[in-house]
């Protein structure tokens, strides 16, 4: 293995890392919105939407992400919905992570002590006020560790999108290997980049968790 | 002038009747202590007063706010229930302070959210209430940094923050270590002396003797006996009351 190969391939790999970050970032945002709203729908037992949300979560959690990606990219065009690879990737990743986040949010809201809701409504708050001001802030703190887990999985899952020709980190690695025949070196660099990315996010979320738990420190 | 009026209140959990027709009127500034064995329905009764449990049957009036059971839970009725709750300060056995808010933020929460009071004003009000319950120097402590007795006093200040017509206490000292009970009862007693109308579910007999204008003994979902503390404790008329008092002593 030669140092020059590393130096030569690094710019391309870092460029592809930006695509990985882009896919992760956008998908996290969509997933948060999807996860949070479906969690609320299930907790409030909103008619019809409750069933839709439950089926969505069950289907997504019960099928492999790779299959979901294929259905969206190769399957949907058959019924007239053609998305480019990046949009398909984002859609698959968002829908997938959304289902897991939904369960995290739901569990964390239900984990807040029942007495908190009682205290809030006994003062005369509406259900919405109690949720917004009392329950949700507390549930968010409870949710952070599992959210953090889902984020990690999401960042790693972006590598699956390489199969529909999105040039993210893994796809770029394979392209470079096709030219250099140095799979060990290049894949190890790719692995290192994933690792650094994820360490960065985990540290960030840990900090956030510590900050939001300051009231628990004696 | 009575401040609380309850007529024929009934509540069942499934097939299990818990309240079987309770009538009660409480006058302004009166302090009523409710006692009874566990499962007698006393806590459920108190929770029904502020609609934390919805009664199956009966009428509840607190101040001018009157609620009959059986109404459809529409927007108007929800508002009526909220109006009733605003005028009813409720103190829980397990305090139920908001753990992510400091003592003063706990007390400010109601005025801010419900009455839309300005933060500065809410802070001033909350501070004066915390001083009143003897915690002026604990404003910025989180509940986890306070003893049980202190937490319960913050909870009382929080209940007072909405300027309620009546205060309801659901076993306010049952979760406390014995040495912390006194400080909480002292605060309740001071409120009684100021003329606050209060209904207190408690097992503290000495406190009841000392502070209550009336003691109510409940069993099996009904009021068995009531009267001034001296009469009920020293000369109970009903066999069930007598049995409970001997057990409790």
Coordinates of C-alpha atoms in Angstrom, one line a residue:
Chain A
X1 CA 0.0 0.0 0.0
X2 CA 1.3 3.3 -1.0
X3 CA 1.0 6.7 0.7
X4 CA 0.5 8.4 -2.7
X5 CA -2.7 6.3 -3.3
X6 CA -4.1 7.6 0.0
X7 CA -3.2 11.2 -0.8
X8 CA -4.5 10.9 -4.3
X9 CA -7.8 9.4 -3.3
X10 CA -8.5 11.5 -0.3
X11 CA -10.0 14.5 -2.1
X12 CA -12.5 12.3 -3.9
X13 CA -13.4 10.5 -0.7
X14 CA -13.9 13.7 1.2
X15 CA -16.1 15.0 -1.6
X16 CA -18.2 11.9 -1.4
X17 CA -18.3 12.3 2.4
X18 CA -20.1 15.5 1.8
X19 CA -22.8 13.6 -0.1
X20 CA -23.0 11.1 2.8
X21 CA -23.4 14.0 5.2
X22 CA -26.0 15.6 2.9
X23 CA -28.0 12.4 2.7
X24 CA -27.8 11.9 6.5
X25 CA -28.6 15.5 7.3
X26 CA -31.7 15.9 5.1
X27 CA -33.0 12.5 6.0
X28 CA -32.6 13.1 9.7
X29 CA -34.7 16.3 9.4
X30 CA -37.5 14.5 7.4
X31 CA -37.3 11.5 9.8
X32 CA -37.6 13.7 12.8
X33 CA -40.8 15.4 11.4
X34 CA -42.2 12.0 10.3
X35 CA -41.3 10.3 13.6
X36 CA -42.6 13.0 15.8
X37 CA -45.9 13.5 14.0
X38 CA -46.7 9.8 13.8
X39 CA -45.8 9.4 17.4
X40 CA -48.3 12.1 18.4
X41 CA -50.9 10.7 16.1
X42 CA -50.5 7.3 17.8
X43 CA -50.6 8.8 21.3
X44 CA -53.6 11.0 20.6
X45 CA -55.3 8.1 18.8
X46 CA -56.3 10.3 15.9
X47 CA -59.0 8.5 13.9
X48 CA -57.9 6.8 10.6
X49 CA -54.4 8.4 10.8
X50 CA -53.8 6.2 13.8
X51 CA -54.2 3.1 11.6
X52 CA -52.2 4.6 8.8
X53 CA -49.3 5.4 11.1
X54 CA -49.4 2.0 12.7
X55 CA -49.3 0.2 9.4
X56 CA -46.5 2.5 8.2
X57 CA -44.4 1.7 11.2
X58 CA -45.1 -2.0 11.0
X59 CA -44.2 -2.3 7.3
X60 CA -41.0 -0.2 7.5
X61 CA -39.8 -2.0 10.6
X62 CA -40.7 -5.4 9.1
X63 CA -38.9 -5.0 5.8
X64 CA -35.2 -4.6 4.9
X65 CA -34.0 -1.1 4.1
X66 CA -32.4 -2.4 0.9
X67 CA -35.8 -3.7 -0.3
X68 CA -37.4 -0.3 0.5
X69 CA -34.7 1.4 -1.5
X70 CA -35.4 -0.9 -4.5
X71 CA -39.1 -0.5 -4.3
X72 CA -38.8 3.3 -4.3
X73 CA -36.1 3.6 -7.0
X74 CA -37.0 0.7 -9.3
X75 CA -40.6 0.0 -8.4
X76 CA -42.3 3.3 -8.2
X77 CA -41.5 4.3 -11.9
X78 CA -43.8 1.5 -12.9
X79 CA -46.7 3.5 -11.5
X80 CA -45.4 6.7 -12.9
X81 CA -43.4 8.0 -10.0
X82 CA -39.8 8.4 -11.2
X83 CA -37.4 9.9 -8.7
X84 CA -33.7 10.5 -9.3
X85 CA -31.3 8.3 -7.2
X86 CA -30.6 11.0 -4.6
X87 CA -34.3 11.8 -4.0
X88 CA -35.1 8.1 -3.8
X89 CA -32.3 7.6 -1.3
X90 CA -33.5 10.5 0.8
X91 CA -37.0 9.2 0.7
X92 CA -36.1 5.7 1.7
X93 CA -33.8 6.8 4.5
X94 CA -36.3 9.3 5.9
X95 CA -39.2 6.9 5.8
X96 CA -37.0 4.2 7.4
X97 CA -35.5 6.2 10.2
X98 CA -38.9 8.0 10.7
X99 CA -40.5 4.7 11.7
X100 CA -37.8 4.0 14.3
X101 CA -37.8 7.5 15.6
X102 CA -41.6 7.4 15.9
X103 CA -41.3 4.5 18.4
X104 CA -38.6 6.3 20.3
X105 CA -40.7 9.4 20.6
X106 CA -43.8 7.5 21.6
X107 CA -42.0 5.5 24.2
X108 CA -40.4 8.6 25.6
X109 CA -43.6 10.5 25.9
X110 CA -45.3 7.6 27.6
X111 CA -42.3 7.3 29.9
X112 CA -43.0 10.7 31.5
X113 CA -44.6 10.2 34.9
X114 CA -48.4 10.3 34.7
X115 CA -48.4 12.8 37.7
X116 CA -46.8 15.4 35.4
X117 CA -49.8 15.5 33.2
X118 CA -52.1 15.5 36.2
X119 CA -50.2 18.4 37.8
X120 CA -50.4 20.4 34.6
X121 CA -54.1 19.9 33.9
X122 CA -55.0 20.3 37.5
X123 CA -53.8 23.9 37.2
X124 CA -56.2 24.4 34.3
X125 CA -53.8 23.9 31.4
X126 CA -55.3 22.5 28.2
X127 CA -54.0 19.2 27.0
X128 CA -52.0 20.9 24.3
X129 CA -50.4 23.3 26.8
X130 CA -49.5 20.5 29.1
X131 CA -47.9 18.5 26.3
X132 CA -46.0 21.5 25.0
X133 CA -44.8 23.0 28.2
X134 CA -44.5 20.0 30.5
X135 CA -44.5 16.6 28.8
X136 CA -42.6 17.1 25.6
X137 CA -39.5 18.8 27.1
X138 CA -39.2 16.0 29.6
X139 CA -39.7 13.3 27.0
X140 CA -37.1 14.7 24.7
X141 CA -34.5 14.2 27.3
X142 CA -35.6 10.6 27.8
X143 CA -35.5 10.1 24.0
X144 CA -32.0 11.4 23.4
X145 CA -30.1 8.1 23.9
X146 CA -32.4 6.1 21.5
X147 CA -32.5 9.0 19.0
X148 CA -28.8 9.0 19.1
X149 CA -28.8 5.3 18.2
X150 CA -31.1 5.9 15.3
X151 CA -28.9 8.7 14.0
X152 CA -25.9 6.5 14.1
X153 CA -27.8 3.8 12.2
X154 CA -29.0 6.4 9.7
X155 CA -25.5 7.7 8.9
X156 CA -24.3 4.1 8.3
X157 CA -27.4 3.2 6.3
X158 CA -26.6 5.9 3.8
X159 CA -24.0 3.4 2.4
X160 CA -26.8 1.3 1.2
X161 CA -27.9 4.0 -1.2
X162 CA -24.7 3.3 -3.2
X163 CA -26.6 0.4 -4.8
X164 CA -28.7 2.9 -6.7
X165 CA -25.7 4.8 -8.0
X166 CA -25.6 7.6 -5.6
X167 CA -21.9 8.6 -5.3
X168 CA -21.6 8.7 -1.6
X169 CA -18.7 7.5 0.5
X170 CA -19.0 3.8 -0.2
X171 CA -19.8 4.1 -3.9
X172 CA -16.8 6.5 -4.3
X173 CA -14.5 4.0 -2.5
X174 CA -15.6 1.2 -4.9
X175 CA -15.0 3.5 -7.9
X176 CA -11.5 4.3 -6.7
X177 CA -10.7 0.7 -6.0
X178 CA -11.7 -0.2 -9.6
X179 CA -8.9 2.0 -10.7
X180 CA -6.3 1.4 -8.0
X181 CA -6.9 -2.2 -7.0
X182 CA -6.3 -1.3 -3.3
X183 CA -9.4 -2.5 -1.6
X184 CA -7.9 -2.8 1.8
X185 CA -6.5 0.7 2.0
X186 CA -9.5 2.4 0.5
X187 CA -12.2 0.6 2.4
X188 CA -10.2 1.2 5.6
X189 CA -10.1 4.9 4.9
X190 CA -13.8 4.8 4.2
X191 CA -14.4 3.0 7.5
X192 CA -12.3 5.5 9.3
X193 CA -14.3 8.4 7.8
X194 CA -17.6 6.8 8.9
X195 CA -16.1 6.2 12.4
X196 CA -15.0 9.8 12.8
X197 CA -18.3 11.2 11.6
X198 CA -20.2 9.1 14.0
X199 CA -17.9 9.8 16.9
X200 CA -18.5 13.5 16.2
X201 CA -22.3 13.2 16.3
X202 CA -22.3 11.0 19.4
X203 CA -20.1 13.4 21.3
X204 CA -22.5 16.2 20.2
X205 CA -25.6 14.3 21.4
X206 CA -23.9 13.3 24.6
X207 CA -23.2 17.0 25.3
X208 CA -26.8 17.8 24.6
X209 CA -28.0 15.0 26.9
X210 CA -25.8 16.2 29.7
X211 CA -27.0 19.8 29.3
X212 CA -30.6 18.8 29.3
X213 CA -30.1 16.6 32.4
X214 CA -28.5 19.3 34.6
X215 CA -31.6 19.4 36.8
X216 CA -30.9 15.8 37.8
X217 CA -27.5 16.6 39.3
X218 CA -27.6 17.0 43.0
Chain B
X1 CA -71.8 31.3 52.0
X2 CA -70.6 27.8 50.9
X3 CA -67.8 27.7 48.4
X4 CA -68.0 24.0 47.6
X5 CA -71.2 22.2 47.0
X6 CA -71.3 18.5 45.9
X7 CA -74.5 16.6 45.4
X8 CA -74.9 12.8 45.0
X9 CA -71.5 12.2 43.6
X10 CA -71.0 8.7 42.2
X11 CA -68.0 7.1 40.7
X12 CA -67.2 3.5 39.7
X13 CA -64.1 2.0 38.2
X14 CA -65.5 -0.7 35.9
X15 CA -67.9 -2.7 38.1
X16 CA -66.3 -1.5 41.2
X17 CA -68.2 1.4 42.9
X18 CA -65.8 3.7 44.7
X19 CA -68.1 6.6 45.5
X20 CA -71.7 5.8 46.2
X21 CA -73.5 9.1 46.5
X22 CA -71.5 11.7 48.4
X23 CA -73.0 15.1 49.4
X24 CA -70.9 17.8 50.8
X25 CA -70.9 21.6 51.3
X26 CA -68.0 23.5 52.5
X27 CA -68.2 27.0 53.8
X28 CA -65.9 29.8 53.0
X29 CA -62.7 29.6 55.2
X30 CA -63.7 26.2 56.5
X31 CA -61.1 23.5 56.8
X32 CA -62.4 20.0 56.3
X33 CA -60.3 16.9 56.9
X34 CA -61.4 13.7 55.3
X35 CA -60.3 10.4 56.9
X36 CA -61.0 6.8 56.3
X37 CA -59.4 3.4 55.6
X38 CA -57.6 2.9 52.3
X39 CA -60.1 2.1 49.6
X40 CA -62.8 4.2 51.3
X41 CA -63.0 6.5 48.3
X42 CA -61.5 9.6 49.9
X43 CA -58.8 10.2 47.4
X44 CA -61.1 9.5 44.5
X45 CA -63.6 12.0 46.0
X46 CA -61.0 14.7 46.1
X47 CA -59.8 13.9 42.6
X48 CA -63.4 14.1 41.3
X49 CA -63.7 17.6 42.8
X50 CA -61.3 18.9 40.3
X51 CA -62.2 16.4 37.5
X52 CA -59.0 14.5 37.6
X53 CA -61.4 11.6 37.7
X54 CA -64.7 12.2 35.9
X55 CA -67.5 11.3 38.2
X56 CA -70.3 9.1 36.7
X57 CA -73.1 11.0 38.4
X58 CA -73.7 14.1 40.5
X59 CA -73.0 17.8 40.6
X60 CA -70.0 19.7 41.7
X61 CA -69.9 23.5 42.3
X62 CA -66.7 25.4 43.3
X63 CA -67.3 29.1 43.7
X64 CA -69.5 30.0 40.7
X65 CA -68.3 27.1 38.6
X66 CA -70.9 24.4 38.4
X67 CA -70.4 21.1 36.6
X68 CA -73.0 18.3 36.1
X69 CA -72.0 14.9 34.9
X70 CA -73.1 13.5 31.6
X71 CA -72.3 16.4 29.4
X72 CA -70.7 15.8 26.0
X73 CA -67.0 16.5 26.3
X74 CA -67.0 19.3 23.7
X75 CA -65.0 22.5 23.6
X76 CA -67.4 24.4 25.9
X77 CA -67.3 21.7 28.6
X78 CA -63.6 21.3 28.5
X79 CA -63.4 25.1 29.1
X80 CA -65.8 24.8 32.0
X81 CA -63.6 22.0 33.5
X82 CA -60.5 24.2 33.1
X83 CA -62.3 27.1 34.8
X84 CA -63.2 24.9 37.7
X85 CA -59.6 23.7 38.0
X86 CA -58.1 27.2 37.9
X87 CA -60.0 28.0 41.1
X88 CA -58.9 24.7 42.7
X89 CA -55.4 24.3 44.0
X90 CA -54.5 20.7 44.1
X91 CA -51.6 19.2 46.1
X92 CA -50.6 15.7 45.4
X93 CA -49.2 13.0 47.6
X94 CA -46.1 12.6 45.4
X95 CA -45.7 16.4 44.8
X96 CA -45.5 16.1 41.0
X97 CA -43.2 19.1 40.7
X98 CA -41.9 19.6 37.2
X99 CA -38.4 18.1 37.6
X100 CA -36.8 20.1 34.8
X101 CA -37.8 23.4 36.3
X102 CA -36.4 25.2 39.3
X103 CA -38.6 25.9 42.3
X104 CA -39.4 29.4 41.1
X105 CA -40.1 28.2 37.6
X106 CA -42.5 25.6 38.9
X107 CA -44.5 28.3 40.7
X108 CA -44.3 30.7 37.7
X109 CA -45.6 28.1 35.2
X110 CA -49.3 28.5 36.0
X111 CA -49.5 32.3 35.9
X112 CA -47.3 32.4 32.7
X113 CA -49.2 29.7 30.8
X114 CA -52.7 30.0 32.1
X115 CA -53.1 33.7 32.8
X116 CA -50.5 35.0 30.4
X117 CA -48.9 37.1 33.2
X118 CA -45.6 38.8 32.2
X119 CA -42.4 36.9 33.2
X120 CA -41.3 39.7 35.5
X121 CA -44.6 39.8 37.3
X122 CA -44.8 36.0 37.5
X123 CA -41.3 35.9 39.0
X124 CA -42.3 38.4 41.7
X125 CA -45.4 36.6 42.5
X126 CA -43.6 33.2 42.6
X127 CA -40.9 34.6 44.8
X128 CA -43.4 36.0 47.3
X129 CA -45.2 32.7 47.5
X130 CA -41.9 30.8 48.0
X131 CA -41.1 33.2 50.8
X132 CA -44.5 32.5 52.3
X133 CA -43.8 28.8 52.4
X134 CA -40.4 29.4 53.9
X135 CA -38.3 28.7 50.8
X136 CA -37.3 32.2 49.7
X137 CA -33.7 31.0 49.7
X138 CA -34.4 27.9 47.5
X139 CA -35.8 29.7 44.4
X140 CA -33.2 28.4 42.0
X141 CA -33.0 24.9 43.3
X142 CA -34.3 22.0 41.2
X143 CA -36.7 19.6 42.9
X144 CA -34.0 16.9 43.0
X145 CA -32.0 19.3 45.2
X146 CA -34.8 19.7 47.7
X147 CA -36.0 17.5 50.5
X148 CA -39.4 16.0 50.3
X149 CA -40.8 18.5 52.7
X150 CA -39.4 21.4 50.7
X151 CA -40.7 19.9 47.5
X152 CA -44.2 19.6 48.9
X153 CA -44.0 23.3 50.1
X154 CA -43.0 24.3 46.6
X155 CA -46.0 22.3 45.3
X156 CA -48.3 24.2 47.7
X157 CA -46.8 27.5 46.5
X158 CA -47.4 26.3 42.9
X159 CA -51.1 25.5 43.8
X160 CA -51.5 28.9 45.4
X161 CA -50.0 30.7 42.3
X162 CA -53.3 30.8 40.5
X163 CA -55.1 32.4 43.4
X164 CA -57.5 29.5 44.0
X165 CA -60.8 29.7 45.8
X166 CA -60.2 26.4 47.5
X167 CA -57.1 24.2 48.2
X168 CA -57.4 20.4 48.0
X169 CA -54.7 18.2 49.5
X170 CA -54.5 14.5 48.7
X171 CA -52.5 12.9 51.6
X172 CA -49.9 15.7 51.4
X173 CA -47.6 14.2 54.0
X174 CA -47.9 10.5 53.3
X175 CA -44.8 10.4 51.1
X176 CA -42.6 12.2 53.6
X177 CA -40.1 11.1 56.2
X178 CA -41.6 11.6 59.7
X179 CA -39.3 14.5 60.5
X180 CA -40.4 16.4 57.4
X181 CA -44.2 16.2 58.1
X182 CA -44.3 19.1 60.5
X183 CA -43.0 21.7 58.2
X184 CA -45.6 20.9 55.6
X185 CA -48.5 20.8 58.1
X186 CA -47.3 24.1 59.5
X187 CA -47.7 25.8 56.1
X188 CA -51.2 24.3 55.7
X189 CA -52.1 25.5 59.2
X190 CA -50.9 29.1 58.4
X191 CA -53.1 29.0 55.3
X192 CA -56.0 27.9 57.4
X193 CA -55.4 30.9 59.7
X194 CA -55.4 33.2 56.8
X195 CA -58.9 32.0 55.9
X196 CA -58.2 29.7 53.0
X197 CA -61.0 27.2 52.3
X198 CA -59.4 23.7 52.3
X199 CA -60.3 20.0 52.0
X200 CA -57.5 17.8 53.2
X201 CA -57.3 14.0 53.0
X202 CA -54.9 12.9 55.6
X203 CA -54.1 10.4 58.3
X204 CA -52.6 13.0 60.6
X205 CA -55.1 12.9 63.5
X206 CA -53.3 15.5 65.7
X207 CA -53.2 17.9 62.8
X208 CA -56.9 17.3 62.2
X209 CA -57.7 18.0 65.9
X210 CA -55.6 21.1 65.7
X211 CA -56.7 22.7 62.5
X212 CA -59.9 21.1 61.1
X213 CA -63.2 22.8 61.6
X214 CA -64.9 19.6 60.6
X215 CA -63.8 16.0 60.2
X216 CA -65.4 13.6 57.8
X217 CA -65.1 9.9 58.1
X218 CA -65.5 8.0 54.9
X219 CA -65.9 4.3 54.3
X220 CA -67.2 2.2 51.5
X221 CA -67.7 5.2 49.2
X222 CA -70.0 7.1 51.5
X223 CA -69.7 9.6 54.3
X224 CA -70.2 7.6 57.5
X225 CA -69.9 10.4 60.0
X226 CA -68.9 14.0 60.3
X227 CA -68.7 16.7 62.9
X228 CA -66.2 18.8 64.7
X229 CA -62.9 16.9 65.4
X230 CA -63.5 16.6 69.2
X231 CA -66.9 14.9 68.7
X232 CA -65.8 12.6 65.9
X233 CA -62.5 11.5 67.6
X234 CA -63.6 11.4 71.2
X235 CA -67.2 10.3 70.9
X236 CA -67.7 8.6 67.5
X237 CA -71.3 7.7 67.0
X238 CA -70.8 5.0 64.3
X239 CA -69.3 1.6 64.9
X240 CA -67.2 1.9 61.7
X241 CA -65.7 5.1 62.9
X242 CA -64.9 3.7 66.3
X243 CA -63.2 0.6 64.7
X244 CA -61.1 2.8 62.4
X245 CA -60.0 5.1 65.3
X246 CA -59.0 2.2 67.5
X247 CA -57.0 0.7 64.6
X248 CA -55.3 4.0 63.8
X249 CA -54.2 4.6 67.4

